[in-house]
XYZ file of N, CA, C and O in Angstrom:
608
model
N 67.991 85.875 102.523
C 69.199 86.631 102.773
C 69.909 86.004 103.966
O 69.339 85.816 105.017
N 71.178 85.692 103.776
C 71.955 85.120 104.861
C 73.015 86.118 105.303
O 73.230 87.138 104.661
N 73.657 85.796 106.388
C 74.717 86.662 106.893
C 75.902 85.810 107.284
O 75.780 84.611 107.503
N 77.069 86.451 107.359
C 78.278 85.746 107.783
C 79.238 86.741 108.401
O 79.215 87.926 108.073
N 80.047 86.263 109.317
C 81.076 87.095 109.926
C 82.314 87.047 109.044
O 82.594 86.042 108.406
N 83.027 88.151 109.020
C 84.225 88.248 108.189
C 85.441 87.840 109.014
O 85.668 88.374 110.100
N 86.214 86.895 108.501
C 87.484 86.519 109.103
C 88.508 87.556 108.662
O 88.745 87.735 107.467
N 89.110 88.265 109.612
C 90.066 89.324 109.286
C 91.207 88.860 108.414
O 91.733 89.627 107.601
N 91.598 87.585 108.533
C 92.678 87.053 107.714
C 92.299 86.884 106.257
O 93.154 86.662 105.399
N 91.006 86.982 105.956
C 90.533 86.839 104.578
C 90.470 88.169 103.836
O 90.047 88.210 102.683
N 90.856 89.256 104.497
C 90.840 90.583 103.873
C 92.281 91.083 103.829
O 92.964 91.113 104.855
N 92.729 91.459 102.630
C 94.123 91.867 102.451
C 94.208 93.178 101.680
O 93.238 93.627 101.079
N 95.401 93.744 101.683
C 95.682 94.971 100.946
C 96.577 94.618 99.769
O 97.565 93.894 99.921
N 96.200 95.150 98.616
C 97.010 95.007 97.413
C 97.355 96.402 96.895
O 96.574 97.331 97.032
N 98.542 96.500 96.305
C 98.995 97.743 95.705
C 99.255 97.475 94.237
O 99.822 96.442 93.879
N 98.833 98.399 93.375
C 99.081 98.243 91.945
C 100.392 98.929 91.604
O 100.590 100.104 91.912
N 101.292 98.163 90.994
C 102.601 98.661 90.586
C 102.713 98.421 89.088
O 102.915 97.298 88.656
N 102.521 99.469 88.299
C 102.476 99.291 86.846
C 101.220 98.519 86.484
O 100.118 98.901 86.847
N 101.399 97.397 85.817
C 100.259 96.570 85.420
C 99.973 95.470 86.440
O 99.010 94.726 86.300
N 100.819 95.357 87.464
C 100.706 94.257 88.428
C 99.938 94.663 89.674
O 100.183 95.714 90.256
N 99.015 93.805 90.094
C 98.276 93.949 91.344
C 98.997 93.066 92.355
O 98.955 91.836 92.250
N 99.685 93.672 93.325
C 100.617 92.934 94.180
C 100.132 92.912 95.625
O 99.777 93.946 96.196
N 100.150 91.741 96.227
C 99.750 91.555 97.618
C 100.795 92.166 98.541
O 101.992 91.937 98.372
N 100.349 92.957 99.502
C 101.249 93.464 100.535
C 101.624 92.271 101.399
O 100.760 91.617 101.987
N 102.883 91.944 101.463
C 103.386 90.674 101.982
C 103.054 90.418 103.460
O 103.082 91.319 104.283
N 102.712 89.192 103.778
C 102.595 88.655 105.143
C 101.919 89.600 106.134
O 102.467 89.918 107.193
N 100.730 90.033 105.799
C 100.013 90.969 106.660
C 99.611 90.298 107.969
O 99.135 89.177 107.977
N 99.815 90.995 109.064
C 99.441 90.511 110.386
C 98.090 91.103 110.773
O 97.205 90.410 111.262
N 97.934 92.395 110.527
C 96.676 93.084 110.790
C 96.679 94.408 110.044
O 97.731 94.908 109.665
N 95.486 94.946 109.816
C 95.389 96.288 109.263
C 94.044 96.901 109.638
O 93.102 96.197 109.992
N 94.003 98.218 109.565
C 92.828 98.992 109.950
C 92.555 100.037 108.878
O 93.489 100.679 108.385
N 91.294 100.211 108.522
C 90.893 101.283 107.615
C 90.171 102.316 108.471
O 89.060 102.088 108.932
N 90.837 103.440 108.721
C 90.332 104.463 109.624
C 89.742 105.617 108.820
O 90.404 106.163 107.942
N 88.498 105.951 109.128
C 87.823 107.082 108.498
C 87.425 108.038 109.613
O 86.745 107.634 110.551
N 87.877 109.272 109.511
C 87.552 110.242 110.559
C 87.170 111.582 109.933
O 87.520 111.881 108.799
N 86.422 112.347 110.696
C 85.981 113.673 110.255
C 85.949 114.577 111.486
O 85.442 114.204 112.532
N 86.490 115.775 111.328
C 86.409 116.750 112.409
C 84.970 117.212 112.572
O 84.164 117.143 111.641
N 84.660 117.670 113.754
C 83.351 118.287 113.964
C 83.557 119.787 114.150
O 84.605 120.239 114.602
N 82.553 120.541 113.759
C 82.609 121.999 113.841
C 81.654 122.453 114.940
O 80.498 122.027 114.989
N 82.157 123.292 115.825
C 81.313 123.840 116.875
C 80.377 124.866 116.252
O 80.790 125.914 115.781
N 79.097 124.533 116.221
C 78.090 125.427 115.621
C 77.164 125.974 116.702
O 76.006 126.295 116.441
N 77.678 126.075 117.924
C 76.867 126.580 119.027
C 76.452 128.024 118.807
O 77.132 128.797 118.142
N 75.321 128.356 119.359
C 74.816 129.724 119.253
C 74.115 130.083 120.561
O 74.102 129.307 121.515
N 73.472 131.223 120.596
C 72.719 131.626 121.782
C 71.534 130.707 122.005
O 70.956 130.676 123.087
N 71.166 129.949 120.967
C 70.064 128.991 121.114
C 70.517 127.711 121.813
O 69.696 126.886 122.184
N 71.833 127.515 121.923
C 72.331 126.329 122.598
C 73.505 125.702 121.865
O 73.877 126.115 120.771
N 74.093 124.684 122.495
C 75.244 124.025 121.884
C 74.817 123.190 120.673
O 73.697 122.686 120.611
N 75.710 123.079 119.723
C 75.442 122.270 118.539
C 76.776 121.971 117.870
O 77.722 122.747 117.959
N 76.866 120.860 117.210
C 78.033 120.536 116.393
C 77.538 120.015 115.053
O 76.460 119.422 114.954
N 78.335 120.267 114.022
C 78.017 119.765 112.694
C 79.259 119.078 112.137
O 80.383 119.351 112.584
N 79.083 118.173 111.160
C 80.250 117.501 110.585
C 81.140 118.485 109.836
O 80.640 119.376 109.132
N 82.443 118.333 109.985
C 83.390 119.145 109.228
C 83.380 118.762 107.757
O 82.854 117.716 107.370
N 83.979 119.595 106.934
C 83.980 119.371 105.493
C 85.031 118.369 105.028
O 84.860 117.729 104.006
N 86.124 118.245 105.744
C 87.238 117.453 105.244
C 87.439 116.171 106.044
O 87.894 116.212 107.184
N 87.101 115.028 105.445
C 87.365 113.761 106.120
C 88.811 113.320 105.901
O 89.486 113.792 104.985
N 89.279 112.417 106.733
C 90.605 111.826 106.607
C 90.433 110.313 106.523
O 89.706 109.728 107.322
N 91.095 109.701 105.543
C 91.038 108.257 105.368
C 92.462 107.710 105.406
O 93.326 108.188 104.676
N 92.697 106.710 106.266
C 94.019 106.095 106.366
C 93.890 104.596 106.542
O 92.985 104.117 107.222
N 94.820 103.875 105.938
C 94.948 102.435 106.146
C 96.262 102.240 106.883
O 97.305 102.718 106.429
N 96.214 101.580 108.010
C 97.449 101.312 108.750
C 97.492 99.843 109.103
O 96.461 99.169 109.173
N 98.681 99.339 109.294
C 98.780 97.933 109.633
C 100.191 97.494 109.919
O 101.124 98.297 109.959
N 100.311 96.184 110.095
C 101.578 95.542 110.388
C 101.723 94.338 109.475
O 100.749 93.625 109.223
N 102.928 94.129 108.980
C 103.213 92.969 108.143
C 104.604 92.454 108.486
O 105.405 93.160 109.094
N 104.869 91.219 108.095
C 106.175 90.623 108.339
C 107.127 90.982 107.201
O 106.724 91.052 106.046
N 108.394 91.188 107.552
C 109.420 91.440 106.545
C 109.755 90.101 105.894
O 110.031 89.115 106.577
N 109.713 90.056 104.583
C 110.024 88.855 103.826
C 111.102 89.208 102.821
O 110.987 90.211 102.115
N 112.148 88.415 102.794
C 113.258 88.678 101.887
C 113.296 87.619 100.799
O 113.026 86.441 101.055
N 113.640 88.040 99.598
C 113.810 87.102 98.489
C 115.276 86.771 98.319
O 116.135 87.277 99.039
N 115.565 85.932 97.361
C 116.959 85.558 97.127
C 117.554 86.306 95.932
O 118.564 85.902 95.374
N 116.903 87.420 95.549
C 117.427 88.278 94.488
C 117.344 89.717 94.974
O 116.907 89.979 96.096
N 117.735 90.636 94.110
C 117.638 92.051 94.481
C 116.297 92.653 94.073
O 116.105 93.861 94.145
N 115.339 91.822 93.681
C 114.012 92.288 93.307
C 113.205 92.631 94.561
O 113.289 91.937 95.577
N 112.390 93.690 94.492
C 111.584 94.082 95.651
C 110.163 93.540 95.566
O 109.371 93.718 96.481
N 109.841 92.867 94.462
C 108.568 92.176 94.297
C 108.898 90.763 93.858
O 109.650 90.562 92.903
N 108.370 89.771 94.570
C 108.654 88.388 94.208
C 107.469 87.510 94.572
O 106.774 87.753 95.548
N 107.241 86.512 93.735
C 106.126 85.580 93.939
C 104.802 86.302 94.157
O 103.970 85.890 94.951
N 104.616 87.445 93.474
C 103.364 88.183 93.587
C 103.191 88.908 94.906
O 102.088 89.314 95.265
N 104.281 89.074 95.648
C 104.218 89.741 96.946
C 105.113 90.980 96.934
O 106.184 90.986 96.358
N 104.635 92.006 97.623
C 105.324 93.282 97.707
C 106.132 93.321 98.998
O 105.579 93.162 100.079
N 107.438 93.521 98.904
C 108.289 93.501 100.088
C 108.348 94.863 100.769
O 107.958 95.883 100.209
N 108.899 94.862 101.960
C 109.122 96.107 102.696
C 110.086 96.996 101.932
O 109.963 98.216 101.945
N 111.016 96.394 101.198
C 111.975 97.173 100.404
C 111.259 97.976 99.316
O 111.617 99.117 99.039
N 110.232 97.403 98.700
C 109.462 98.121 97.679
C 108.681 99.265 98.319
O 108.595 100.360 97.766
N 108.109 99.016 99.505
C 107.398 100.091 100.199
C 108.351 101.227 100.554
O 107.988 102.395 100.476
N 109.585 100.891 100.932
C 110.586 101.910 101.231
C 110.846 102.773 99.994
O 110.941 103.997 100.084
N 110.916 102.127 98.839
C 111.105 102.856 97.578
C 109.920 103.795 97.309
O 110.110 104.956 96.955
N 108.693 103.285 97.489
C 107.499 104.114 97.276
C 107.464 105.283 98.260
O 107.101 106.403 97.895
N 107.848 105.024 99.515
C 107.868 106.065 100.546
C 108.878 107.155 100.184
O 108.556 108.346 100.190
N 110.113 106.757 99.883
C 111.166 107.727 99.590
C 110.863 108.554 98.349
O 111.209 109.730 98.281
N 110.193 107.935 97.359
C 109.886 108.634 96.111
C 108.558 109.397 96.145
O 108.146 109.966 95.143
N 107.870 109.378 97.295
C 106.581 110.064 97.449
C 105.581 109.609 96.386
O 104.794 110.391 95.870
N 105.618 108.320 96.065
C 104.796 107.767 94.992
C 103.337 107.636 95.411
O 103.039 107.094 96.478
N 102.436 108.112 94.568
C 101.003 107.882 94.748
C 100.679 106.617 93.953
O 101.080 106.489 92.795
N 99.980 105.673 94.580
C 99.713 104.383 93.942
C 98.272 103.958 94.190
O 97.666 104.320 95.196
N 97.700 103.173 93.272
C 96.379 102.597 93.504
C 96.465 101.478 94.539
O 97.436 100.717 94.555
N 95.468 101.371 95.393
C 95.403 100.316 96.401
C 93.997 99.719 96.399
O 93.035 100.341 95.965
N 93.923 98.490 96.887
C 92.653 97.792 97.042
C 92.691 97.039 98.362
O 93.721 96.444 98.716
N 91.597 97.060 99.091
C 91.459 96.250 100.303
C 90.218 95.388 100.097
O 89.108 95.911 99.950
N 90.422 94.087 100.045
C 89.303 93.191 99.779
C 89.670 91.744 100.015
O 90.659 91.443 100.681
N 88.880 90.833 99.449
C 89.070 89.408 99.703
C 90.466 88.927 99.307
O 90.989 89.302 98.260
N 91.052 88.080 100.156
C 92.388 87.544 99.902
C 92.437 86.754 98.605
O 93.460 86.733 97.924
N 91.329 86.121 98.245
C 91.293 85.328 97.015
C 91.377 86.206 95.779
O 91.712 85.723 94.695
N 91.055 87.488 95.926
C 91.009 88.387 94.788
C 89.710 88.284 94.005
O 89.469 89.041 93.080
N 88.869 87.316 94.391
C 87.588 87.105 93.712
C 86.482 87.245 94.753
O 86.281 86.353 95.579
N 85.766 88.381 94.748
C 84.719 88.569 95.757
C 83.518 87.652 95.517
O 83.181 87.329 94.383
N 82.925 87.222 96.609
C 81.680 86.458 96.563
C 80.571 87.389 97.039
O 80.843 88.434 97.625
N 79.300 87.050 96.768
C 78.219 87.955 97.162
C 78.325 88.404 98.620
O 78.536 87.591 99.521
N 78.233 89.721 98.807
C 78.314 90.327 100.131
C 79.691 90.856 100.485
O 79.826 91.682 101.382
N 80.757 90.380 99.788
C 82.100 90.873 100.086
C 82.201 92.362 99.786
O 81.655 92.857 98.798
N 82.937 93.068 100.629
C 83.163 94.496 100.452
C 84.591 94.708 99.967
O 85.524 94.132 100.514
N 84.744 95.525 98.946
C 86.063 95.884 98.436
C 86.171 97.403 98.429
O 85.297 98.092 97.919
N 87.232 97.899 99.028
C 87.531 99.326 99.029
C 88.702 99.538 98.075
O 89.610 98.705 98.006
N 88.718 100.670 97.378
C 89.857 100.960 96.515
C 90.001 102.462 96.334
O 89.048 103.223 96.515
N 91.202 102.869 95.994
C 91.483 104.276 95.779
C 92.951 104.480 95.475
O 93.668 103.534 95.147
N 93.390 105.704 95.587
C 94.797 106.052 95.423
C 95.315 106.527 96.766
O 94.569 107.093 97.568
N 96.597 106.306 97.007
C 97.171 106.739 98.277
C 98.677 106.826 98.209
O 99.294 106.529 97.184
N 99.257 107.214 99.317
C 100.706 107.312 99.435
C 101.087 106.974 100.869
O 100.282 107.108 101.786
N 102.305 106.509 101.043
C 102.784 106.125 102.372
C 103.165 107.353 103.186
O 103.913 108.208 102.711
N 102.619 107.449 104.400
C 102.998 108.544 105.296
C 103.772 108.030 106.500
O 104.285 108.818 107.279
N 103.859 106.704 106.649
C 104.637 106.115 107.728
C 105.107 104.737 107.287
O 104.357 103.968 106.703
N 106.353 104.439 107.569
C 106.912 103.106 107.353
C 107.952 102.889 108.432
O 108.943 103.608 108.506
N 107.700 101.944 109.312
C 108.565 101.723 110.467
C 108.872 100.236 110.593
O 107.958 99.426 110.760
N 110.137 99.867 110.505
C 110.547 98.470 110.546
C 111.132 98.146 111.920
O 111.924 98.905 112.458
N 110.719 96.989 112.459
C 111.167 96.567 113.785
C 111.878 95.221 113.691
O 111.334 94.273 113.133
N 113.075 95.153 114.256
C 113.855 93.923 114.301
C 114.045 93.542 115.762
O 114.939 94.032 116.428
N 113.170 92.704 116.289
C 113.246 92.267 117.687
C 114.000 90.945 117.787
O 113.912 90.108 116.879
N 114.706 90.761 118.879
C 115.410 89.493 119.100
C 114.428 88.335 119.132
O 113.355 88.435 119.724
N 114.787 87.244 118.490
C 114.031 85.990 118.509
C 112.612 86.113 117.971
O 111.737 85.343 118.359
N 112.349 87.088 117.112
C 111.037 87.254 116.495
C 111.214 87.593 115.020
O 112.246 88.112 114.617
N 110.195 87.316 114.256
C 110.208 87.690 112.848
C 110.152 89.211 112.748
O 109.362 89.853 113.456
N 110.991 89.782 111.911
C 110.982 91.235 111.718
C 109.643 91.664 111.124
O 109.057 90.961 110.297
N 109.148 92.819 111.553
C 107.872 93.331 111.066
C 108.031 94.795 110.665
O 109.012 95.444 111.020
N 107.039 95.273 109.924
C 106.996 96.696 109.631
C 105.573 97.190 109.783
O 104.611 96.484 109.514
N 105.467 98.411 110.298
C 104.188 99.105 110.403
C 104.124 100.101 109.253
O 105.138 100.691 108.875
N 102.933 100.291 108.714
C 102.785 101.202 107.590
C 101.495 101.988 107.737
O 100.557 101.558 108.403
N 101.479 103.162 107.138
C 100.262 103.952 107.030
C 100.164 104.456 105.597
O 101.110 105.051 105.076
N 99.016 104.174 104.983
C 98.715 104.685 103.652
C 97.654 105.765 103.818
O 96.570 105.489 104.333
N 97.975 106.994 103.436
C 96.988 108.067 103.442
C 96.275 108.058 102.110
O 96.912 108.035 101.054
N 94.957 108.037 102.168
C 94.153 107.985 100.953
C 94.110 109.369 100.333
O 93.836 110.362 101.018
N 94.397 109.431 99.056
C 94.376 110.702 98.331
C 92.990 110.868 97.714
O 92.560 110.051 96.911
N 92.290 111.907 98.118
C 90.936 112.116 97.620
C 89.960 111.161 98.271
O 90.083 110.824 99.450
N 88.999 110.694 97.507
C 87.981 109.786 98.023
C 88.346 108.351 97.663
O 89.345 108.098 96.987
N 87.548 107.408 98.084
C 87.756 105.999 97.773
C 86.429 105.416 97.323
O 85.375 106.010 97.517
N 86.486 104.255 96.702
C 85.244 103.575 96.321
C 84.988 102.434 97.298
O 85.912 101.876 97.887
N 83.726 102.110 97.430
C 83.262 101.092 98.370
C 82.275 100.235 97.578
O 81.179 100.689 97.273
N 82.692 99.035 97.193
C 81.845 98.162 96.385
C 81.445 96.932 97.173
O 82.285 96.316 97.846
N 80.173 96.571 97.079
C 79.659 95.352 97.685
C 79.277 94.412 96.547
O 78.503 94.784 95.663
N 79.838 93.215 96.564
C 79.559 92.228 95.514
C 78.090 91.852 95.567
O 77.586 91.429 96.616
N 77.369 92.019 94.454
C 75.932 91.714 94.464
C 75.647 90.214 94.506
O 76.510 89.399 94.156
N 74.464 89.899 94.940
C 74.016 88.515 94.978
C 73.846 88.031 93.540
O 73.378 88.753 92.675
N 74.245 86.795 93.295
C 74.065 86.235 91.958
C 72.668 85.637 91.862
O 72.186 84.993 92.805
N 71.993 85.848 90.717
C 70.614 85.336 90.585
C 70.562 83.823 90.486
O 71.438 83.152 90.173
């Protein structure tokens, strides 16, 4: 059994739009945040806490704004900020995947997937810098967590 460190640039987010699995364009960074409230279960026997029933799962990140030369919001297999704006405004729930940039996992790679919707989309246009947007995808329900098995 061997081990390896994961290069953050090798893990990307894809969104499924119809039949197309589309790369979220020019990702700079992203975070998959899993949190759960704790419940105060203290009694006369002493302090205690237990895990709450409802977890929260969110994917947040930053990507560069990329424009095409047409009015299409998806081009060259990449999802633009304009398409995310459409999904945000329409309150669209969409399938998402976070996994290897190649799209083909090798043994040990972890792939997360589920359904979600955008709860934040913020675009920044700074002088002398590439425009970027921050996004938050709230996971609807649970998600799957798959580890690519070792090949015999």
